[in-house]
CSV table of C-alpha atoms in Angstrom, one decimal:
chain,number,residue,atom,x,y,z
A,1,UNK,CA,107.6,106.2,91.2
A,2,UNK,CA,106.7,108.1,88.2
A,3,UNK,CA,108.5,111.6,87.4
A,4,UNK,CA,106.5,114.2,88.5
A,5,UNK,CA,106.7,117.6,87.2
A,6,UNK,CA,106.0,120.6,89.5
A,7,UNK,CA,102.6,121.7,90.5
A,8,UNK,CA,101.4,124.6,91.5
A,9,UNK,CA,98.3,122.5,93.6
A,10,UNK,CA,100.0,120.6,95.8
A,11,UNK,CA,97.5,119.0,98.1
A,12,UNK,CA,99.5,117.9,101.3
A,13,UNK,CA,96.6,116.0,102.0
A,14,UNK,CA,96.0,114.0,99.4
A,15,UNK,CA,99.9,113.9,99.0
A,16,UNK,CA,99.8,112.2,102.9
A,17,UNK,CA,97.0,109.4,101.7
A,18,UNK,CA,98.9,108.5,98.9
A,19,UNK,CA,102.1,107.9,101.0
A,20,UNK,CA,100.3,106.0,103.7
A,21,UNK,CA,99.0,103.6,100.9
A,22,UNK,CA,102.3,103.3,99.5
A,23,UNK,CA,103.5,102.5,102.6
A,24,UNK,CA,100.9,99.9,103.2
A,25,UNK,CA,101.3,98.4,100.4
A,26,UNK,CA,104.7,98.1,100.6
A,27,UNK,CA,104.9,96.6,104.3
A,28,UNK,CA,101.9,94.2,102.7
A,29,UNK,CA,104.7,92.9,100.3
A,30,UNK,CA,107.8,92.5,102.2
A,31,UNK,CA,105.3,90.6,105.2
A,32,UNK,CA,103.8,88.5,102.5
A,33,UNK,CA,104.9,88.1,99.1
A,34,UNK,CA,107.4,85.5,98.2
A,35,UNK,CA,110.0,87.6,97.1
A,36,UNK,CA,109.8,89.8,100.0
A,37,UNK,CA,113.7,90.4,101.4
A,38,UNK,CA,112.4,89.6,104.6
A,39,UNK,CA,113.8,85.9,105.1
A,40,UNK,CA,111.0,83.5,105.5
A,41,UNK,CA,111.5,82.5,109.0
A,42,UNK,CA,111.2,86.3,110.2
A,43,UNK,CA,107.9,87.4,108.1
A,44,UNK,CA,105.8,85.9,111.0
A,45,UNK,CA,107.4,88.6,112.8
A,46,UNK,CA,107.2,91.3,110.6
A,47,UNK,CA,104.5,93.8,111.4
A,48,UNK,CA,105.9,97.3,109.2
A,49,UNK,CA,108.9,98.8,108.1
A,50,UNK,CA,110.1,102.1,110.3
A,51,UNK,CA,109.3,105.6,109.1
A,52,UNK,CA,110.2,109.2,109.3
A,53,UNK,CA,107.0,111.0,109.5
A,54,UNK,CA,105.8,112.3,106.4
A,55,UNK,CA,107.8,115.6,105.8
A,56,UNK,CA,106.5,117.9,102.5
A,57,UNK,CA,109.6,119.8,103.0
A,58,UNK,CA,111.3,116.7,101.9
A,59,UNK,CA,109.8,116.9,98.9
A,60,UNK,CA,111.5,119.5,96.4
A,61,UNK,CA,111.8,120.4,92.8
A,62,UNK,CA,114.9,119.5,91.1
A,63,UNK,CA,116.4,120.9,88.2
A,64,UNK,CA,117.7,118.8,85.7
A,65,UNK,CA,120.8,118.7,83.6
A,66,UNK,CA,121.4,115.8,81.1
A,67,UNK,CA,124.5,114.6,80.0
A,68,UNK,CA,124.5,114.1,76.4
A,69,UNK,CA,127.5,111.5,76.6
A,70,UNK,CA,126.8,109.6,80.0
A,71,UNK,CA,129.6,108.5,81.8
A,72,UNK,CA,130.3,104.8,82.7
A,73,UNK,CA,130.9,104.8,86.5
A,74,UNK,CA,131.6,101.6,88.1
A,75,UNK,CA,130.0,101.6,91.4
A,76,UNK,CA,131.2,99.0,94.6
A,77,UNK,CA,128.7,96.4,95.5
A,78,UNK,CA,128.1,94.6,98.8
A,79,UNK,CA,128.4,91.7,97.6
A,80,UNK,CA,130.3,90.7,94.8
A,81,UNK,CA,131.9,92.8,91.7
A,82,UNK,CA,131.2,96.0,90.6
A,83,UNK,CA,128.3,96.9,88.6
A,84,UNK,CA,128.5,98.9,85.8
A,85,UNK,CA,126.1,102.7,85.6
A,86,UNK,CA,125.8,105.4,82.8
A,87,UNK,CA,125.7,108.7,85.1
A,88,UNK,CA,123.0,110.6,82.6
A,89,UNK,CA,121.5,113.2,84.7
A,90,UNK,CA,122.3,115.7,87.4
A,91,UNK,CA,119.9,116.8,89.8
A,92,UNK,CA,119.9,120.1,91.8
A,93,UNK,CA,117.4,121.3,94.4
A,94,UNK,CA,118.1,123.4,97.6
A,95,UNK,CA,116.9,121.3,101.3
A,96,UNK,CA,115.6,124.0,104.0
A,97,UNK,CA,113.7,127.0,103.8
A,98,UNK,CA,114.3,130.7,103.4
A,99,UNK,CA,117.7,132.4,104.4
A,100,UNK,CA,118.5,128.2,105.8
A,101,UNK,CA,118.4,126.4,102.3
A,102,UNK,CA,121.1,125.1,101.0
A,103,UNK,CA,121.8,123.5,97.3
A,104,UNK,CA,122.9,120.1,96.8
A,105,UNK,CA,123.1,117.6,93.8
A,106,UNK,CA,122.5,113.9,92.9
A,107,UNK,CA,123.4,112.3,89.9
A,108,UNK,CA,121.0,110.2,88.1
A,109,UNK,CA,121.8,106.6,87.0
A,110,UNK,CA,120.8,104.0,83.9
A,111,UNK,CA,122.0,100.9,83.5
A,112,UNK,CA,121.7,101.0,80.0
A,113,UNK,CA,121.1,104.4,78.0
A,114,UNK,CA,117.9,103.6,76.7
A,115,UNK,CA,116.7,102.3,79.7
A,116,UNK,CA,113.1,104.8,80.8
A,117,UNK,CA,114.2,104.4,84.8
A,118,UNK,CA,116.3,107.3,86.8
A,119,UNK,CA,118.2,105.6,89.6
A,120,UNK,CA,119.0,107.7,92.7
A,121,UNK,CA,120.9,106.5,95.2
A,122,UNK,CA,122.2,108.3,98.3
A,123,UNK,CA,124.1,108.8,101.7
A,124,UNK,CA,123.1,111.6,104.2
A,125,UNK,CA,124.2,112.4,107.4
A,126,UNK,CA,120.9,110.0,108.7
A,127,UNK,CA,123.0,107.2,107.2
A,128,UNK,CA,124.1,104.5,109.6
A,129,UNK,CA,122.3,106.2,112.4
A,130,UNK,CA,118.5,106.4,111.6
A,131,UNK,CA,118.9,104.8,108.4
A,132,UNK,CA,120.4,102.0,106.3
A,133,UNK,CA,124.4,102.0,106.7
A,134,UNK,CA,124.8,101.4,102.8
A,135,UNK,CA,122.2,104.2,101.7
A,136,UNK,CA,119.0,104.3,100.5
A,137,UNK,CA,117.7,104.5,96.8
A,138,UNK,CA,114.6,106.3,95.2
A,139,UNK,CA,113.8,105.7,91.4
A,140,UNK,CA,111.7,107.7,89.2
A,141,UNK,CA,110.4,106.6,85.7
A,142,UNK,CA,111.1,109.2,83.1
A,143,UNK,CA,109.8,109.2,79.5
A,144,UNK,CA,112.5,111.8,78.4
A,145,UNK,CA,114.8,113.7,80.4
A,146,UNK,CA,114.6,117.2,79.0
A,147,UNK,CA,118.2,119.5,79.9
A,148,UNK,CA,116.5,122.2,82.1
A,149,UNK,CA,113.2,120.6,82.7
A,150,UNK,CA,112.3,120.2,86.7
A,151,UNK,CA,110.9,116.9,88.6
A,152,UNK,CA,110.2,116.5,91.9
A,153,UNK,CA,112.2,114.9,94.2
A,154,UNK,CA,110.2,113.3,97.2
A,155,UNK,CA,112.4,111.6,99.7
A,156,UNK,CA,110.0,110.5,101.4
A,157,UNK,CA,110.3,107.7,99.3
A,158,UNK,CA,113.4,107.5,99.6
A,159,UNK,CA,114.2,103.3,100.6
A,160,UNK,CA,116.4,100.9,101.7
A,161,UNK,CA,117.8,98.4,99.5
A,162,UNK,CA,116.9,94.4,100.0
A,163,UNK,CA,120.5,93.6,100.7
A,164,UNK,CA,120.1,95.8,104.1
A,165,UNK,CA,117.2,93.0,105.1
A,166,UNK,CA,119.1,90.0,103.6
A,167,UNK,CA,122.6,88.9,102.5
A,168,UNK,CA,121.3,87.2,99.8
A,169,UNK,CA,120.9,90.3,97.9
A,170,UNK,CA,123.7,92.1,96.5
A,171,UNK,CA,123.1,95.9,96.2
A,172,UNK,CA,125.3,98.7,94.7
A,173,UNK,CA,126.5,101.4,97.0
A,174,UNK,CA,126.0,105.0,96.7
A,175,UNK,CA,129.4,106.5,95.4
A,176,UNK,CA,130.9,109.6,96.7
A,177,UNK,CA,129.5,112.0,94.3
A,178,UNK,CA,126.1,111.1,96.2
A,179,UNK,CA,126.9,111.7,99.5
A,180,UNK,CA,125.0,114.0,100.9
A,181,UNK,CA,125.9,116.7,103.8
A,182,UNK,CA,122.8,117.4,105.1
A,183,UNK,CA,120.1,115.2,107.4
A,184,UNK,CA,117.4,113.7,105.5
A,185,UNK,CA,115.0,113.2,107.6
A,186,UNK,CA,112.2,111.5,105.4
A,187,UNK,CA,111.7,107.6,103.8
A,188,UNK,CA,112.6,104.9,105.8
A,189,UNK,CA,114.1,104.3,108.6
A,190,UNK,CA,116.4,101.0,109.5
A,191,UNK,CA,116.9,99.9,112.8
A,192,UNK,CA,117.9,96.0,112.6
C-alpha cells in the first residue's frame, strides 16, 4: 500500500471499488499463483479469503513522530529465531467517533534504516477470535517520513501473515508495544 496523505475528498465510493479489487486480486493470488501460502493440495478448495465489511471509520489519519535514532527491537517469530527491526516511527490516531474516540499508537518498523517500507503489525481485541491468533500486518510505502506529517491508516487492509495459512512460513509476531485495546473490526478475517 502506498502512504497516503489526508484528503479532504474522500470518495467512499470509489474508496469501496478500490478495496473490492484489492480484494479480488488478492484471493486471485493466494487461489492461483505459485507462491500463494495456500498449500497446493487445498487451492482447489479455495474460493476467497474472509472479510469484515468494508468500514471507512477504520480508516483514520495518523500522526507521525520519527525517531531520529531507531531502536533495534528483536521481535519473537513463529518459527525459528528472532528477527531483528529498527522501531523508526510512531503512529497516533484516535478509533471511534465524537465523545467515544479514543487514542492509541503503533510503532512503525524497517528492517533496515534505509529501507522506503513502514511495517505495521498488530494485536486487537479481534485477535484470536475473528482474526489471526498471531496478528495481522499492514505495510505502507513511504518516500520520507516527515516528524509531524499525517498518513492514513486504513485497516481495512490490515492482513494476515502466510505463516497463519501455512507452517512453512515463519512470520514475526506483533510485540507488546502493538497490542491494541480496542476491536478492530476491518481487514481480514481468519477462521481456519
Amino acid at each position: 500500500m502506498t502512504e497516503e496523505t489526508p484528503e479532504t475528498d474522500f470518495d467512499a465510493e470509489e474508496w469501496r471499488e478500490q478495496l473490492s479489487a484489492h480484494r479480488a486480486e488478492k484471493d486471485d493470488f493466494f487461489a492461483d499463483h505459485p507462491q500463494s501460502p495456500i498449500p497446493p493440495k487445498e487451492r482447489d478448495d479455495f474460493e476467497s479469503l474472509d472479510y469484515f465489511d468494508p468500514d471507512a471509520d477504520y480508516r483514520v489519519t495518523a500522526t507521525v513522530e520519527v525517531h531520529d535514532q531507531p531502536e533495534p527491537v528483536e521481535m519473537e517469530v513463529s518459527d525459528g529465531p528472532p528477527q531483528r527491526y529498527l522501531r523508526v516511527a510512531t503512529l497516533r490516531f484516535e478509533l471511534g467517533e465524537g465523545d467515544d474516540a479514543e487514542s492509541y499508537e503503533l510503532a512503525g518498523y524497517r528492517q533496515q534504516e534505509d529501507d522506503d517500507g513502514l511495517f505495521v503489525l498488530f494485536r486487537d481485541k479481534t485477535t484470536g477470535q475473528q482474526t489471526y491468533r498471531d496478528g495481522r500486518y499492514m505495510e505502507f510505502e513511504t518516500e520520507e517520513l516527515a516528524d509531524g506529517a499525517e498518513m492514513v491508516l486504513d485497516f481495512n487492509l490490515a492482513y494476515s501473515p502466510f505463516c497463519a495459512y501455512s507452517e512453512t512460513f515463519a512470520c514475526p509476531l506483533p510485540p507488546e508495544e502493538n497490542w491494541l485495546d480496542a476491536e478492530v473490526r476491518a481487514g481480514e478475517q481468519f477462521d481456519r
